[in-house]
CSV table of C-alpha atoms and ligand atoms in Angstrom, one decimal:
chain,number,residue,atom,x,y,z
A,19,MET,CA,0.0,0.0,0.0
A,20,SER,CA,1.4,3.4,-0.8
A,21,LEU,CA,0.3,6.3,1.5
A,22,THR,CA,0.6,10.0,0.8
A,23,THR,CA,-0.3,12.9,2.9
A,24,THR,CA,-3.9,13.8,2.0
A,25,SER,CA,-6.4,16.6,2.4
A,26,ILE,CA,-9.0,14.7,0.6
A,27,PRO,CA,-12.3,14.5,2.5
A,28,PRO,CA,-12.9,13.9,5.2
A,29,LEU,CA,-9.7,14.9,7.0
A,30,HIS,CA,-6.2,16.4,6.6
A,31,CYS,CA,-3.8,13.5,7.3
A,32,ILE,CA,0.0,13.1,7.3
A,33,CYS,CA,1.0,9.7,6.0
A,34,ARG,CA,4.5,8.5,6.5
A,35,GLY,CA,6.5,5.2,6.2
A,36,SER,CA,6.3,2.6,3.5
A,37,THR,CA,6.6,-0.7,5.4
A,38,GLY,CA,5.6,-2.4,8.6
A,39,PRO,CA,2.5,-2.3,10.9
A,40,LEU,CA,-0.1,0.4,10.3
A,41,LEU,CA,-0.5,3.0,13.1
A,42,LEU,CA,-3.2,5.6,13.5
A,43,LEU,CA,-2.1,8.4,15.9
A,44,VAL,CA,-5.0,10.5,17.2
A,45,HIS,CA,-4.3,13.7,19.0
A,46,GLY,CA,-5.9,15.5,22.0
A,47,PHE,CA,-7.7,18.8,22.5
A,48,PRO,CA,-7.0,21.7,21.6
A,49,LEU,CA,-4.1,20.1,19.6
A,50,HIS,CA,-3.5,18.7,16.1
A,51,HIS,CA,-1.2,16.3,14.3
A,52,GLN,CA,1.9,18.3,15.4
A,53,GLN,CA,1.3,16.9,18.9
A,54,TRP,CA,2.9,13.6,17.5
A,55,ILE,CA,5.9,15.3,15.8
A,56,HIS,CA,8.4,13.4,17.9
A,57,GLN,CA,6.8,10.1,17.2
A,58,LEU,CA,6.3,10.6,13.5
A,59,ASN,CA,9.9,10.0,12.2
A,60,TYR,CA,10.7,7.6,14.9
A,61,LEU,CA,7.8,5.3,14.1
A,62,ALA,CA,7.9,5.8,10.3
A,63,ALA,CA,11.3,4.1,10.2
A,64,ASN,CA,9.5,0.8,10.5
A,65,HIS,CA,5.8,1.5,10.5
A,66,ARG,CA,3.3,3.0,8.2
A,67,VAL,CA,2.0,6.0,10.2
A,68,LEU,CA,-1.3,8.0,9.8
A,69,VAL,CA,-1.6,11.2,11.7
A,70,PRO,CA,-4.9,13.0,11.0
A,71,ASP,CA,-6.2,16.3,12.3
A,72,LEU,CA,-9.5,15.6,13.9
A,73,ARG,CA,-12.4,17.6,12.5
A,74,GLY,CA,-12.5,21.2,13.5
A,75,LEU,CA,-8.8,21.2,14.6
A,76,GLY,CA,-5.6,21.9,12.7
A,77,GLN,CA,-6.3,21.7,9.0
A,78,SER,CA,-9.5,19.7,9.1
A,79,PRO,CA,-12.4,22.2,8.9
A,80,LEU,CA,-15.9,21.6,10.2
A,81,PHE,CA,-18.6,20.7,7.8
A,82,PRO,CA,-20.7,23.8,6.7
A,83,GLY,CA,-23.2,24.7,9.6
A,84,GLN,CA,-21.7,22.2,12.0
A,85,THR,CA,-21.7,23.4,15.6
A,86,GLN,CA,-20.5,20.4,17.6
A,87,VAL,CA,-18.3,17.4,16.9
A,88,THR,CA,-19.0,14.4,19.2
A,89,MET,CA,-16.5,11.6,19.8
A,90,GLU,CA,-18.8,9.4,17.7
A,91,ASP,CA,-18.5,12.0,14.8
A,92,HIS,CA,-14.7,11.7,15.1
A,93,ALA,CA,-14.9,8.0,14.9
A,94,ASP,CA,-17.1,8.2,11.8
A,95,ASP,CA,-14.6,10.6,10.3
A,96,LEU,CA,-11.7,8.2,11.0
A,97,ASN,CA,-13.6,5.3,9.5
A,98,ALA,CA,-14.3,7.4,6.4
A,99,LEU,CA,-10.6,8.5,6.2
A,100,LEU,CA,-9.5,4.9,6.3
A,101,ASP,CA,-12.0,4.1,3.5
A,102,ALA,CA,-10.8,7.1,1.5
A,103,LEU,CA,-7.2,5.8,1.8
A,104,GLY,CA,-8.3,2.4,0.7
A,105,ILE,CA,-7.3,0.8,4.0
A,106,ASP,CA,-9.0,-2.5,4.9
A,107,GLU,CA,-6.5,-3.9,7.4
A,108,PRO,CA,-7.0,-3.1,11.1
A,109,VAL,CA,-4.8,-0.3,12.6
A,110,HIS,CA,-2.8,-0.1,15.8
A,111,TYR,CA,-4.7,2.8,17.3
A,112,MET,CA,-2.8,5.3,19.5
A,113,GLY,CA,-4.9,8.0,21.1
A,114,LEU,CA,-4.0,10.8,23.6
A,115,SER,CA,-6.7,12.1,25.9
A,116,MET,CA,-9.5,13.2,23.4
A,117,GLY,CA,-7.9,10.7,21.0
A,118,GLY,CA,-8.6,8.1,23.7
A,119,TYR,CA,-12.2,9.2,24.1
A,120,VAL,CA,-12.5,8.6,20.3
A,121,ALA,CA,-11.0,5.2,20.7
A,122,TRP,CA,-14.0,4.0,22.8
A,123,GLN,CA,-16.3,5.1,19.9
A,124,MET,CA,-14.1,3.4,17.3
A,125,LEU,CA,-14.3,0.1,19.3
A,126,ARG,CA,-18.1,0.5,19.7
A,127,LYS,CA,-18.8,1.3,16.0
A,128,TYR,CA,-15.9,0.0,14.0
A,129,PRO,CA,-14.3,-2.8,16.0
A,130,ALA,CA,-12.9,-4.5,13.0
A,131,ARG,CA,-10.8,-1.4,12.3
A,132,VAL,CA,-8.7,-1.7,15.5
A,133,ARG,CA,-6.0,-4.2,16.0
A,134,SER,CA,-4.5,-2.9,19.2
A,135,LEU,CA,-4.7,0.1,21.5
A,136,VAL,CA,-2.3,2.5,23.0
A,137,LEU,CA,-4.3,4.7,25.4
A,138,CYS,CA,-2.3,7.8,26.5
A,139,HIS,CA,-3.4,10.2,29.2
A,140,THR,CA,-7.0,9.4,28.8
A,141,ARG,CA,-10.2,8.7,30.7
A,142,VAL,CA,-13.3,6.5,30.3
A,143,ILE,CA,-15.8,8.5,32.4
A,144,ALA,CA,-18.0,11.4,31.2
A,145,ASP,CA,-17.7,15.0,32.4
A,146,THR,CA,-19.6,15.9,35.5
A,147,PRO,CA,-22.6,18.3,34.8
A,148,GLU,CA,-20.4,21.2,36.1
A,149,GLN,CA,-17.5,20.3,33.9
A,150,ALA,CA,-19.8,19.9,30.9
A,151,ALA,CA,-21.5,23.3,31.6
A,152,GLY,CA,-18.0,24.8,31.9
A,153,ARG,CA,-17.1,23.5,28.4
A,154,PHE,CA,-20.3,24.9,26.9
A,155,GLN,CA,-19.4,28.3,28.4
A,156,VAL,CA,-15.9,28.1,26.9
A,157,ALA,CA,-17.4,27.4,23.5
A,158,GLU,CA,-19.7,30.4,23.8
A,159,ARG,CA,-16.9,32.7,24.9
A,160,THR,CA,-14.6,31.4,22.1
A,161,LEU,CA,-17.3,32.3,19.5
A,162,GLU,CA,-18.1,35.6,21.1
A,163,GLN,CA,-14.5,36.7,21.3
A,164,GLN,CA,-13.5,35.0,18.0
A,165,SER,CA,-10.3,33.9,19.7
A,166,ALA,CA,-8.6,30.7,20.9
A,167,GLU,CA,-7.9,32.5,24.3
A,168,PRO,CA,-11.0,31.2,26.2
A,169,VAL,CA,-10.0,27.6,25.3
A,170,LEU,CA,-6.4,28.2,26.3
A,171,GLU,CA,-7.4,29.9,29.6
A,172,ALA,CA,-9.5,26.8,30.4
A,173,MET,CA,-7.1,24.2,29.1
A,174,LEU,CA,-3.5,25.3,29.8
A,175,PRO,CA,-3.7,25.0,33.6
A,176,ARG,CA,-5.0,21.4,33.1
A,177,LEU,CA,-2.7,20.4,30.3
A,178,LEU,CA,0.6,21.7,31.8
A,179,HIS,CA,2.1,20.8,35.2
A,180,ALA,CA,4.3,23.1,37.3
A,181,GLY,CA,7.6,21.7,36.1
A,182,VAL,CA,6.9,21.6,32.3
A,183,SER,CA,9.1,23.5,29.9
A,184,PRO,CA,7.6,26.8,28.7
A,185,THR,CA,8.2,25.6,25.2
A,186,ILE,CA,5.5,23.0,25.6
A,187,GLY,CA,3.1,25.7,26.6
A,188,GLU,CA,4.0,27.7,23.5
A,189,GLU,CA,3.6,24.7,21.3
A,190,VAL,CA,0.1,24.0,22.7
A,191,ARG,CA,-0.8,27.7,22.2
A,192,GLN,CA,0.3,27.6,18.6
A,193,MET,CA,-1.7,24.5,17.9
A,194,ALA,CA,-4.9,26.1,19.3
A,195,TYR,CA,-4.2,29.2,17.3
A,196,ASP,CA,-3.7,27.1,14.1
A,197,SER,CA,-7.2,25.7,14.5
A,198,PRO,CA,-10.5,27.3,13.3
A,199,ILE,CA,-12.3,29.2,16.0
A,200,ASN,CA,-15.6,27.5,15.3
A,201,GLY,CA,-13.8,24.1,15.4
A,202,LEU,CA,-12.4,24.8,18.9
A,203,ALA,CA,-15.9,25.6,20.1
A,204,ALA,CA,-17.5,22.6,18.4
A,205,ASN,CA,-14.9,20.3,19.9
A,206,ALA,CA,-15.4,21.8,23.4
A,207,ARG,CA,-19.1,21.0,23.1
A,208,GLY,CA,-18.4,17.5,21.8
A,209,LEU,CA,-16.1,16.8,24.8
A,210,ALA,CA,-18.9,17.9,27.1
A,211,LEU,CA,-21.3,15.5,25.4
A,212,ARG,CA,-19.2,12.4,25.6
A,213,VAL,CA,-20.6,9.3,27.4
A,214,ASP,CA,-19.2,7.0,30.0
A,215,ALA,CA,-17.4,4.0,28.4
A,216,THR,CA,-16.6,2.1,31.5
A,217,ALA,CA,-19.1,-0.7,30.8
A,218,TRP,CA,-17.4,-1.5,27.4
A,219,LEU,CA,-13.9,-2.1,28.8
A,220,SER,CA,-14.3,-5.8,29.9
A,221,ALA,CA,-15.3,-6.8,26.3
A,222,ILE,CA,-12.1,-5.5,24.7
A,223,GLN,CA,-10.2,-8.5,23.2
A,224,ILE,CA,-7.2,-6.8,21.6
A,225,PRO,CA,-3.7,-6.0,23.0
A,226,ALA,CA,-3.8,-2.7,25.0
A,227,LEU,CA,-1.3,-0.5,26.7
A,228,ALA,CA,-2.3,2.4,29.0
A,229,ILE,CA,0.3,5.2,29.4
A,230,SER,CA,-0.1,7.7,32.2
A,231,GLY,CA,2.1,10.5,33.7
A,232,GLU,CA,3.1,11.1,37.2
A,233,TYR,CA,1.9,14.8,37.2
A,234,ASP,CA,-1.1,14.3,34.9
A,235,GLY,CA,-3.8,16.5,36.3
A,236,ILE,CA,-6.5,15.4,33.9
A,237,SER,CA,-6.1,11.6,33.8
A,238,SER,CA,-4.2,10.8,36.9
A,239,PRO,CA,-2.1,7.6,37.2
A,240,SER,CA,-4.5,6.2,39.9
A,241,GLU,CA,-7.6,6.8,37.7
A,242,MET,CA,-5.9,5.3,34.6
A,243,GLN,CA,-4.6,2.3,36.6
A,244,ALA,CA,-8.1,1.6,37.9
A,245,TRP,CA,-9.9,1.7,34.5
A,246,SER,CA,-7.1,-0.1,32.6
A,247,ALA,CA,-7.4,-3.0,35.0
A,248,LYS,CA,-10.8,-3.6,33.6
A,249,ILE,CA,-9.5,-4.2,30.1
A,250,PRO,CA,-8.4,-7.9,29.9
A,251,GLY,CA,-4.6,-8.1,29.6
A,252,CYS,CA,-4.1,-4.3,29.4
A,253,ARG,CA,-0.6,-3.2,30.6
A,254,PHE,CA,-0.4,0.0,32.6
A,255,ILE,CA,2.6,2.3,32.8
A,256,SER,CA,3.0,5.6,34.7
A,257,LEU,CA,5.9,7.7,33.3
A,258,PRO,CA,7.9,9.6,35.9
A,259,GLY,CA,8.3,13.3,35.7
A,260,VAL,CA,5.8,14.0,33.1
A,261,GLY,CA,2.2,15.3,33.0
A,262,HIS,CA,-0.6,15.0,30.4
A,263,LEU,CA,1.5,15.4,27.3
A,264,SER,CA,4.3,12.8,27.6
A,265,PRO,CA,4.8,12.4,23.7
A,266,MET,CA,5.7,16.1,23.7
A,267,GLU,CA,7.3,16.5,27.1
A,268,ALA,CA,9.5,13.4,27.1
A,269,PRO,CA,9.5,12.0,23.6
A,270,GLY,CA,12.5,9.7,24.2
A,271,LEU,CA,10.9,8.1,27.3
A,272,PHE,CA,7.5,7.9,25.6
A,273,ASN,CA,8.9,6.3,22.4
A,274,GLN,CA,10.8,3.7,24.5
A,275,THR,CA,7.4,2.5,26.0
A,276,LEU,CA,6.2,1.7,22.5
A,277,THR,CA,8.7,-1.1,21.9
A,278,GLU,CA,6.1,-3.7,22.8
A,279,LEU,CA,4.1,-2.7,19.8
A,280,ALA,CA,6.6,-4.8,17.8
A,281,SER,CA,5.1,-8.0,19.3
A,282,TRP,CA,1.5,-7.1,18.6
B,329,LIG,C1,-7.3,16.5,25.8
B,329,LIG,O1,-6.1,16.6,26.1
B,329,LIG,O2,-7.7,16.0,24.8
B,329,LIG,C2,-8.2,17.2,26.8
B,329,LIG,O3,-7.5,17.5,27.9
B,329,LIG,C3,-9.3,16.3,27.2
B,329,LIG,C4,-10.2,16.9,28.2
B,329,LIG,O4,-10.2,18.1,28.5
B,329,LIG,O5,-10.9,16.1,28.9
């Protein structure tokens, strides 16, 4: 199979690597494909790697008139992307945070598409009513101000821990600013609407690895360890010294944890 970077509908997608297992890397919010920059070349040496921008983020615009993008919508888009690329074989799915929320919907709707799971810094439970209301308010303010700032004000304190390099904060800011304003708002709403996936975990029958970070303030190691234990055979790792964004914060350490992919 030959893969080329594509902006064909439905999504913008970077495609790298010509041989080896097929990986799909799905970013978090308010990020885009650049979140995986340190994994792309590393993995493309011996994998075929697909790195899309989820709808409304990076270079993947919303559909006309679209005001929210749910995790199910993202899964539908990824399925359509794989169709558009002519891919029939199941992918090794690696998702960070929102990319993990989308994984639950991929497994529910398109289980034959997924061959293994790497679940990074992610959760299975839904937002509390207060958290969901906060995200809807952020969406409103984003649209009123026509700026990424309301999203960044809400998200940066959650995404970054005290010891993280300021460069990481700048990279997150840049990714939010790269995205369409209406896409940021639509994704904030979609996050608020996501459902609890806990009941689905025990039925997962594919290899799975859950990667957490010592200082992750969104998906704590204890929370990730508890839900990953419900996935049969899922291995859990907590990386020392990192927070919610280990692929960006500590790429060498993060990439080392992926060696077991080779046996899947
Ligand atoms: C993400 O990194 O995708 C977001 O932090 C997810 C969230 O806010 O729940």
